[in-house]
Short mmCIF file of N, CA, C and O in Angstrom, two decimals:
data_model
loop_
_atom_site.label_atom_id
_atom_site.label_comp_id
_atom_site.label_asym_id
_atom_site.label_seq_id
_atom_site.Cartn_x
_atom_site.Cartn_y
_atom_site.Cartn_z
N MET A 291 -68.27 -44.54 14.69
CA MET A 291 -67.49 -45.31 13.20
C MET A 291 -66.54 -43.67 13.04
O MET A 291 -65.66 -44.23 12.90
N PHE A 292 -67.88 -42.54 13.18
CA PHE A 292 -67.12 -41.35 12.47
C PHE A 292 -66.49 -40.69 13.39
O PHE A 292 -65.58 -39.85 13.35
N GLY A 293 -66.72 -40.88 14.96
CA GLY A 293 -66.01 -40.00 15.57
C GLY A 293 -66.88 -38.64 15.52
O GLY A 293 -67.56 -38.14 14.67
N TRP A 294 -66.27 -37.80 16.84
CA TRP A 294 -67.30 -36.59 16.98
C TRP A 294 -66.13 -35.64 15.01
O TRP A 294 -65.34 -35.77 14.95
N ILE A 295 -67.66 -34.87 15.01
CA ILE A 295 -67.05 -33.93 13.67
C ILE A 295 -67.11 -32.57 14.51
O ILE A 295 -67.84 -32.01 14.18
N ALA A 296 -66.01 -32.34 14.09
CA ALA A 296 -65.88 -30.66 14.66
C ALA A 296 -66.44 -29.82 13.50
O ALA A 296 -66.66 -30.24 12.18
N SER A 297 -66.51 -28.79 14.30
CA SER A 297 -67.13 -27.56 13.20
C SER A 297 -66.07 -26.82 12.41
O SER A 297 -64.94 -27.23 12.54
N THR A 298 -66.29 -26.63 11.03
CA THR A 298 -65.69 -25.60 9.97
C THR A 298 -64.88 -25.00 10.75
O THR A 298 -63.59 -25.13 10.10
N LYS A 299 -65.19 -23.93 11.16
CA LYS A 299 -64.62 -22.79 12.39
C LYS A 299 -63.30 -23.39 13.21
O LYS A 299 -62.09 -22.74 13.55
N SER A 300 -63.87 -24.31 13.77
CA SER A 300 -62.51 -24.70 14.84
C SER A 300 -61.47 -25.71 14.18
O SER A 300 -60.44 -25.34 13.95
N LEU A 301 -61.74 -26.10 12.33
CA LEU A 301 -61.09 -27.07 12.46
C LEU A 301 -60.00 -25.89 11.36
O LEU A 301 -58.94 -26.32 11.33
N ARG A 302 -60.55 -24.32 10.79
CA ARG A 302 -59.95 -23.76 10.13
C ARG A 302 -59.39 -23.16 11.15
O ARG A 302 -58.15 -22.77 11.07
N GLU A 303 -59.37 -22.67 12.11
CA GLU A 303 -58.58 -22.31 13.50
C GLU A 303 -57.34 -23.28 14.04
O GLU A 303 -56.14 -22.45 13.73
N THR A 304 -57.91 -24.30 13.88
CA THR A 304 -57.26 -25.02 13.76
C THR A 304 -55.80 -25.37 12.67
O THR A 304 -53.96 -25.81 13.60
N ALA A 305 -56.22 -25.31 11.63
CA ALA A 305 -55.37 -25.48 11.03
C ALA A 305 -54.07 -24.27 10.34
O ALA A 305 -53.47 -24.10 10.11
N ARG A 306 -55.07 -22.88 10.75
CA ARG A 306 -54.54 -21.68 11.01
C ARG A 306 -53.07 -22.00 11.91
O ARG A 306 -52.21 -21.38 11.67
N THR A 307 -53.01 -22.49 13.20
CA THR A 307 -52.58 -22.47 14.12
C THR A 307 -51.43 -23.02 13.84
O THR A 307 -50.31 -23.16 14.13
N LEU A 308 -51.80 -24.29 13.13
CA LEU A 308 -50.39 -25.45 12.68
C LEU A 308 -49.43 -24.49 11.51
O LEU A 308 -48.23 -24.95 11.77
N THR A 309 -50.12 -24.25 10.88
CA THR A 309 -49.60 -23.36 9.78
C THR A 309 -48.56 -22.73 9.82
O THR A 309 -47.30 -22.64 10.37
N ASN A 310 -49.41 -21.52 11.18
CA ASN A 310 -48.54 -20.22 11.69
C ASN A 310 -47.27 -21.10 12.54
O ASN A 310 -46.68 -20.20 12.18
N SER A 311 -47.73 -21.87 13.52
CA SER A 311 -46.00 -22.43 14.03
C SER A 311 -45.29 -23.38 13.61
O SER A 311 -44.31 -22.87 14.05
N PHE A 312 -45.52 -23.84 12.33
CA PHE A 312 -44.47 -24.14 11.12
C PHE A 312 -43.69 -23.24 10.77
O PHE A 312 -42.56 -23.06 10.06
N ALA A 313 -44.13 -21.79 10.07
CA ALA A 313 -43.99 -20.62 9.76
C ALA A 313 -43.07 -19.83 10.55
O ALA A 313 -41.95 -19.68 9.71
N GLU A 314 -43.31 -19.70 11.63
CA GLU A 314 -42.22 -19.58 12.36
C GLU A 314 -41.05 -20.06 12.75
O GLU A 314 -39.94 -19.29 12.17
N ASP A 315 -40.86 -21.22 12.46
CA ASP A 315 -39.37 -22.33 12.30
C ASP A 315 -39.03 -21.92 10.15
O ASP A 315 -37.63 -21.94 11.07
N CYS A 316 -39.79 -22.11 9.94
CA CYS A 316 -39.63 -22.39 8.37
C CYS A 316 -40.54 -21.11 7.59
O CYS A 316 -41.63 -21.70 7.63
N PRO A 317 -40.34 -20.26 7.45
CA PRO A 317 -40.98 -19.71 6.52
C PRO A 317 -41.41 -19.69 5.53
O PRO A 317 -40.22 -19.84 4.79
N PRO A 318 -41.98 -19.10 4.49
CA PRO A 318 -42.06 -19.44 3.47
C PRO A 318 -41.06 -18.59 2.66
O PRO A 318 -40.81 -17.66 3.27
N PRO A 319 -41.09 -19.11 1.15
CA PRO A 319 -39.89 -18.81 0.61
C PRO A 319 -40.00 -16.84 0.31
O PRO A 319 -38.76 -16.59 0.39
N ARG A 320 -41.38 -16.69 0.33
CA ARG A 320 -41.57 -15.52 -0.17
C ARG A 320 -40.74 -14.23 1.66
O ARG A 320 -40.47 -13.36 1.03
N ASN A 321 -40.75 -14.80 2.02
CA ASN A 321 -40.59 -14.21 3.05
C ASN A 321 -39.07 -14.81 4.04
O ASN A 321 -38.67 -14.13 5.38
N GLN A 322 -38.51 -15.47 3.08
CA GLN A 322 -37.19 -15.70 3.91
C GLN A 322 -36.18 -14.93 4.02
O GLN A 322 -36.56 -14.63 2.27
N ASN A 323 -34.94 -14.78 4.46
CA ASN A 323 -33.75 -14.24 4.14
C ASN A 323 -32.86 -15.04 2.63
O ASN A 323 -32.87 -15.87 3.08
N PRO A 324 -32.95 -15.03 1.30
CA PRO A 324 -32.29 -15.75 0.82
C PRO A 324 -30.61 -16.20 1.71
O PRO A 324 -30.34 -17.28 0.28
N SER A 325 -30.07 -15.40 1.82
CA SER A 325 -28.90 -15.78 1.63
C SER A 325 -29.29 -16.51 3.79
O SER A 325 -27.76 -17.23 3.83
N LYS A 326 -29.96 -16.55 4.00
CA LYS A 326 -30.24 -17.50 5.07
C LYS A 326 -31.01 -19.36 4.94
O LYS A 326 -32.07 -18.55 4.75
N ARG A 327 -30.52 -20.13 5.10
CA ARG A 327 -30.98 -21.12 5.12
C ARG A 327 -31.80 -21.64 6.14
O ARG A 327 -30.89 -21.85 6.99
N VAL A 328 -33.01 -22.68 6.24
CA VAL A 328 -33.52 -23.15 7.47
C VAL A 328 -33.15 -24.23 7.78
O VAL A 328 -32.70 -25.31 6.95
N SER A 329 -32.31 -24.54 8.99
CA SER A 329 -31.40 -26.32 9.04
C SER A 329 -31.85 -26.78 8.85
O SER A 329 -33.42 -27.24 9.68
N GLU A 330 -32.15 -28.19 8.74
CA GLU A 330 -32.66 -29.80 8.72
C GLU A 330 -33.07 -30.15 9.82
O GLU A 330 -34.69 -30.32 9.90
N LYS A 331 -31.95 -29.71 10.95
CA LYS A 331 -32.61 -30.08 12.29
C LYS A 331 -33.65 -28.85 12.84
O LYS A 331 -34.91 -29.60 12.92
N LYS A 332 -33.72 -27.94 12.11
CA LYS A 332 -35.07 -27.20 12.09
C LYS A 332 -36.18 -27.12 11.96
O LYS A 332 -37.13 -27.57 12.05
N VAL A 333 -36.06 -27.88 10.48
CA VAL A 333 -36.85 -28.82 9.57
C VAL A 333 -37.94 -29.39 10.57
O VAL A 333 -38.90 -29.48 10.56
N ALA A 334 -37.23 -30.46 10.92
CA ALA A 334 -37.01 -31.67 11.27
C ALA A 334 -37.85 -31.38 12.38
O ALA A 334 -38.93 -32.12 12.97
N VAL A 335 -37.48 -30.62 13.69
CA VAL A 335 -38.26 -30.32 14.83
C VAL A 335 -39.77 -29.24 14.57
O VAL A 335 -40.77 -30.01 14.85
N ALA A 336 -39.36 -28.75 13.32
CA ALA A 336 -40.78 -27.97 12.82
C ALA A 336 -41.95 -28.89 12.55
O ALA A 336 -43.15 -29.04 13.24
N LEU A 337 -41.45 -29.80 11.76
CA LEU A 337 -42.44 -31.07 11.28
C LEU A 337 -42.89 -31.91 12.52
O LEU A 337 -43.93 -32.39 12.34
N ASP A 338 -42.14 -32.44 13.74
CA ASP A 338 -42.50 -32.91 15.01
C ASP A 338 -43.48 -32.37 15.30
O ASP A 338 -44.34 -32.75 15.75
N ARG A 339 -43.37 -31.28 16.13
CA ARG A 339 -44.39 -30.42 16.40
C ARG A 339 -45.78 -30.14 15.57
O ARG A 339 -46.56 -30.22 16.64
N LEU A 340 -45.19 -29.58 14.43
CA LEU A 340 -46.74 -29.86 13.73
C LEU A 340 -47.85 -31.38 13.58
O LEU A 340 -48.34 -31.09 14.24
N TYR A 341 -46.82 -32.75 13.71
CA TYR A 341 -47.43 -33.53 13.83
C TYR A 341 -47.92 -34.10 15.48
O TYR A 341 -49.48 -34.42 14.84
N ALA A 342 -47.21 -33.48 16.61
CA ALA A 342 -47.74 -33.66 17.61
C ALA A 342 -48.97 -33.22 17.53
O ALA A 342 -49.68 -33.96 18.47
N GLN A 343 -48.74 -31.63 17.52
CA GLN A 343 -49.85 -30.87 17.50
C GLN A 343 -51.69 -31.19 16.63
O GLN A 343 -52.93 -31.60 17.88
N ALA A 344 -50.98 -32.04 15.96
CA ALA A 344 -52.17 -32.26 15.12
C ALA A 344 -52.88 -33.31 15.48
O ALA A 344 -54.39 -34.06 16.10
N ALA A 345 -51.55 -34.66 16.01
CA ALA A 345 -52.52 -35.59 16.60
C ALA A 345 -53.07 -35.16 17.95
O ALA A 345 -54.07 -35.96 18.18
N ASP A 346 -52.78 -34.17 18.51
CA ASP A 346 -53.12 -33.98 20.26
C ASP A 346 -54.57 -33.42 19.86
O ASP A 346 -55.64 -33.74 20.42
N TYR A 347 -55.03 -32.10 18.73
CA TYR A 347 -56.08 -31.97 18.42
C TYR A 347 -56.83 -32.88 17.88
O TYR A 347 -58.00 -32.70 18.18
N ILE A 348 -56.95 -34.38 17.41
CA ILE A 348 -56.90 -35.50 16.93
C ILE A 348 -57.61 -35.98 17.99
O ILE A 348 -58.92 -36.11 18.24
N ARG A 349 -56.98 -36.27 19.02
CA ARG A 349 -56.97 -37.02 19.70
C ARG A 349 -58.10 -35.82 21.13
O ARG A 349 -59.05 -36.79 21.68
N GLU A 350 -58.25 -35.15 21.13
CA GLU A 350 -59.37 -34.21 21.86
C GLU A 350 -60.15 -34.48 21.76
O GLU A 350 -61.12 -33.60 22.47
N ARG A 351 -61.08 -33.97 19.97
CA ARG A 351 -61.81 -33.84 19.62
C ARG A 351 -62.39 -35.30 19.37
O ARG A 351 -63.25 -35.02 18.71
N ARG A 352 -61.08 -36.14 19.01
CA ARG A 352 -62.01 -37.56 18.89
C ARG A 352 -62.77 -37.24 17.23
O ARG A 352 -63.44 -37.87 17.30
N LEU A 353 -61.83 -36.97 16.41
CA LEU A 353 -61.65 -36.62 15.03
C LEU A 353 -62.15 -38.22 14.57
O LEU A 353 -61.14 -39.13 14.57
N GLY A 354 -62.81 -38.46 13.75
CA GLY A 354 -63.05 -39.51 12.61
C GLY A 354 -62.51 -39.58 11.70
O GLY A 354 -61.46 -38.78 11.59
N VAL A 355 -63.01 -40.42 10.66
CA VAL A 355 -61.85 -39.97 9.58
C VAL A 355 -62.19 -39.00 8.51
O VAL A 355 -61.21 -38.24 8.28
N ILE A 356 -63.56 -38.64 8.67
CA ILE A 356 -63.72 -37.25 8.00
C ILE A 356 -63.04 -35.97 7.92
O ILE A 356 -62.98 -35.14 7.62
N GLY A 357 -63.66 -35.93 9.78
CA GLY A 357 -62.99 -35.03 10.80
C GLY A 357 -61.37 -34.83 9.89
O GLY A 357 -61.07 -33.86 9.44
N ARG A 358 -60.58 -35.53 10.16
CA ARG A 358 -59.29 -35.91 9.98
C ARG A 358 -59.04 -35.28 8.54
O ARG A 358 -58.07 -34.76 8.45
N ALA A 359 -59.60 -35.49 7.62
CA ALA A 359 -59.05 -35.45 6.34
C ALA A 359 -59.92 -33.90 6.30
O ALA A 359 -58.84 -33.04 5.46
N ARG A 360 -60.76 -33.45 6.53
CA ARG A 360 -61.56 -31.80 6.55
C ARG A 360 -60.07 -30.97 7.19
O ARG A 360 -59.99 -30.10 6.48
N LEU A 361 -59.29 -31.69 8.12
CA LEU A 361 -58.69 -30.99 8.62
C LEU A 361 -57.26 -30.86 7.98
O LEU A 361 -56.61 -29.75 7.62
N ALA A 362 -57.07 -31.62 7.08
CA ALA A 362 -55.77 -32.30 6.43
C ALA A 362 -56.33 -31.18 4.94
O ALA A 362 -55.31 -30.28 4.69
N LYS A 363 -57.18 -31.15 4.88
CA LYS A 363 -57.48 -30.18 3.66
C LYS A 363 -57.52 -28.42 4.11
O LYS A 363 -57.20 -27.71 3.33
N ALA A 364 -58.08 -28.38 5.50
CA ALA A 364 -57.78 -26.78 5.77
C ALA A 364 -56.61 -26.75 5.89
O ALA A 364 -56.03 -25.36 6.02
N PHE A 365 -55.82 -27.23 6.66
CA PHE A 365 -54.16 -27.14 6.44
C PHE A 365 -53.63 -26.77 5.43
O PHE A 365 -52.77 -25.92 4.92
N GLN A 366 -54.13 -27.76 4.20
CA GLN A 366 -53.53 -27.08 2.92
C GLN A 366 -53.78 -25.77 2.04
O GLN A 366 -52.79 -24.98 1.92
N ALA A 367 -54.86 -25.88 2.59
CA ALA A 367 -55.56 -24.33 2.12
C ALA A 367 -54.48 -23.46 3.02
O ALA A 367 -54.48 -21.36 2.23
N GLU A 368 -54.70 -23.25 3.98
CA GLU A 368 -53.96 -22.28 5.01
C GLU A 368 -52.46 -22.39 4.17
O GLU A 368 -51.48 -21.58 4.57
N MET A 369 -51.33 -23.68 4.29
CA MET A 369 -50.25 -23.68 3.54
C MET A 369 -50.00 -22.09 1.60
O MET A 369 -49.28 -21.54 1.78
N GLN A 370 -51.11 -22.71 1.29
CA GLN A 370 -51.72 -22.41 0.06
C GLN A 370 -51.39 -20.85 0.33
O GLN A 370 -50.67 -20.18 -0.27
N ALA A 371 -52.23 -20.29 1.15
CA ALA A 371 -52.57 -18.73 1.21
C ALA A 371 -50.89 -17.96 1.61
O ALA A 371 -51.22 -17.07 1.48
N LEU A 372 -50.43 -18.80 2.27
CA LEU A 372 -49.34 -17.96 2.94
C LEU A 372 -48.08 -17.86 1.77
O LEU A 372 -46.66 -17.47 2.19
N GLY A 373 -48.28 -18.84 0.70
CA GLY A 373 -47.34 -18.56 0.26
C GLY A 373 -45.91 -20.12 -0.25
O GLY A 373 -45.30 -19.63 -0.95
N TYR A 374 -46.32 -21.04 0.66
CA TYR A 374 -45.14 -21.90 0.41
C TYR A 374 -45.43 -22.95 -1.14
O TYR A 374 -46.87 -22.76 -1.99
N PRO A 375 -44.81 -23.62 -1.77
CA PRO A 375 -44.67 -23.97 -3.19
C PRO A 375 -45.72 -25.01 -3.10
O PRO A 375 -45.71 -25.94 -2.29
N PRO A 376 -46.48 -24.83 -4.25
CA PRO A 376 -47.06 -26.31 -4.27
C PRO A 376 -46.89 -27.83 -3.81
O PRO A 376 -47.44 -28.62 -3.29
N GLU A 377 -45.18 -27.56 -4.51
CA GLU A 377 -44.99 -29.49 -4.17
C GLU A 377 -44.66 -29.65 -2.58
O GLU A 377 -44.91 -30.90 -2.37
N LEU A 378 -44.29 -28.76 -1.98
CA LEU A 378 -44.21 -28.75 -0.78
C LEU A 378 -45.90 -29.15 0.01
O LEU A 378 -45.78 -29.67 0.81
N VAL A 379 -46.65 -27.98 -0.46
CA VAL A 379 -47.77 -27.95 -0.05
C VAL A 379 -48.09 -29.70 0.05
O VAL A 379 -48.95 -30.19 0.87
N GLY A 380 -47.99 -29.75 -1.18
CA GLY A 380 -48.71 -31.34 -1.20
C GLY A 380 -47.90 -32.21 -0.20
O GLY A 380 -48.88 -33.48 0.11
N LYS A 381 -46.30 -32.45 -0.33
CA LYS A 381 -46.12 -33.36 0.25
C LYS A 381 -46.23 -32.89 1.64
O LYS A 381 -46.43 -33.74 2.53
N LEU A 382 -46.21 -31.92 2.18
CA LEU A 382 -46.85 -31.85 3.29
C LEU A 382 -48.07 -32.15 4.06
O LEU A 382 -48.25 -32.70 5.44
N THR A 383 -49.14 -32.04 3.27
CA THR A 383 -50.67 -32.53 3.28
C THR A 383 -50.51 -33.94 3.43
O THR A 383 -51.78 -34.24 4.03
N SER A 384 -49.78 -34.25 2.51
CA SER A 384 -50.13 -35.89 2.40
C SER A 384 -49.45 -36.86 3.98
O SER A 384 -49.68 -37.63 4.59
N ALA A 385 -48.25 -35.97 4.04
CA ALA A 385 -47.58 -36.62 5.36
C ALA A 385 -48.33 -36.13 6.65
O ALA A 385 -48.35 -37.07 7.94
N LEU A 386 -49.36 -35.47 6.53
CA LEU A 386 -49.77 -34.63 7.99
C LEU A 386 -51.45 -35.96 7.61
O LEU A 386 -52.09 -35.86 8.89
N THR A 387 -51.65 -36.28 6.28
CA THR A 387 -53.06 -37.31 6.64
C THR A 387 -52.69 -38.38 6.65
O THR A 387 -53.00 -39.11 7.63
N ILE A 388 -51.16 -38.71 6.54
CA ILE A 388 -51.03 -39.95 6.87
C ILE A 388 -50.97 -40.31 8.57
O ILE A 388 -51.46 -40.89 9.50
N ASN A 389 -49.89 -39.08 9.18
CA ASN A 389 -50.39 -39.06 10.61
C ASN A 389 -51.36 -39.28 11.47
O ASN A 389 -51.85 -39.35 12.42
N ALA A 390 -52.51 -38.24 10.36
CA ALA A 390 -54.04 -37.91 11.50
C ALA A 390 -54.54 -39.20 10.87
O ALA A 390 -55.30 -40.18 11.87
N LEU A 391 -54.07 -39.94 10.16
CA LEU A 391 -54.79 -41.77 10.04
C LEU A 391 -54.81 -42.22 11.02
O LEU A 391 -55.40 -43.09 11.53
N VAL A 392 -53.18 -42.52 11.19
CA VAL A 392 -52.64 -42.68 12.19
C VAL A 392 -52.87 -43.40 13.44
O VAL A 392 -53.16 -43.76 14.49
N ALA A 393 -53.04 -41.72 14.05
CA ALA A 393 -53.40 -41.46 14.97
C ALA A 393 -54.19 -41.66 16.09
O ALA A 393 -55.59 -42.19 15.15
N ASP A 394 -54.19 -42.64 16.74
CA ASP A 394 -55.37 -43.01 17.60
C ASP A 394 -55.84 -42.24 19.08
O ASP A 394 -55.91 -41.42 19.25
N PRO A 395 -57.12 -41.59 18.36
CA PRO A 395 -58.40 -40.41 19.33
C PRO A 395 -58.64 -41.13 20.58
O PRO A 395 -58.91 -40.20 21.34
N LYS A 396 -57.97 -42.70 20.92
CA LYS A 396 -58.26 -42.94 21.62
C LYS A 396 -57.16 -42.98 22.70
O LYS A 396 -57.62 -43.59 24.43
N GLN A 397 -55.92 -42.71 21.97
CA GLN A 397 -55.10 -42.98 23.29
C GLN A 397 -54.66 -41.84 23.89
O GLN A 397 -54.41 -41.18 23.21
N ASP A 398 -54.34 -42.14 25.09
CA ASP A 398 -53.73 -40.56 25.80
C ASP A 398 -52.45 -40.68 25.23
O ASP A 398 -51.76 -41.41 25.37
N ARG A 399 -51.96 -39.12 25.04
CA ARG A 399 -50.54 -38.94 24.71
C ARG A 399 -49.44 -39.29 25.99
O ARG A 399 -48.43 -40.41 26.08
N SER A 400 -50.13 -39.10 26.95
CA SER A 400 -49.25 -39.46 28.44
C SER A 400 -49.08 -40.89 29.05
O SER A 400 -48.17 -41.32 29.02
N ALA A 401 -49.94 -41.90 28.05
CA ALA A 401 -50.08 -43.48 28.02
C ALA A 401 -48.42 -43.79 26.97
O ALA A 401 -48.19 -45.04 26.88
N ARG A 402 -48.68 -42.79 26.11
CA ARG A 402 -47.23 -43.50 25.37
C ARG A 402 -46.00 -43.44 25.71
O ARG A 402 -45.86 -42.28 26.49
N SER A 403 -44.42 -43.99 25.49
CA SER A 403 -43.44 -43.87 26.03
C SER A 403 -42.74 -44.51 25.02
O SER A 403 -42.13 -45.13 24.16
#
């Protein structure tokens, strides 16, 4: 029912990887050049990659509901540590949580078309 529960270290490392990957395309406001805005297309690609990477980790580790929630919480902490605005952190964490809850841990990514 709950699936495999990942270690806290593994969850934190994955959350850090997800956050750093997102930050490469969409840096936190304190690291952005004020004259350069990130394009909507680049944000969309970064979000798609974020959700796909999280879903892959969930499937690979066969995380249950508790593991998925712990991953979302670790992601939230990493985003806050990088200095993203609280409103954005909340929205991204909510979206990641929803995507994580609907990800089927038994479904192989290659089986989807």
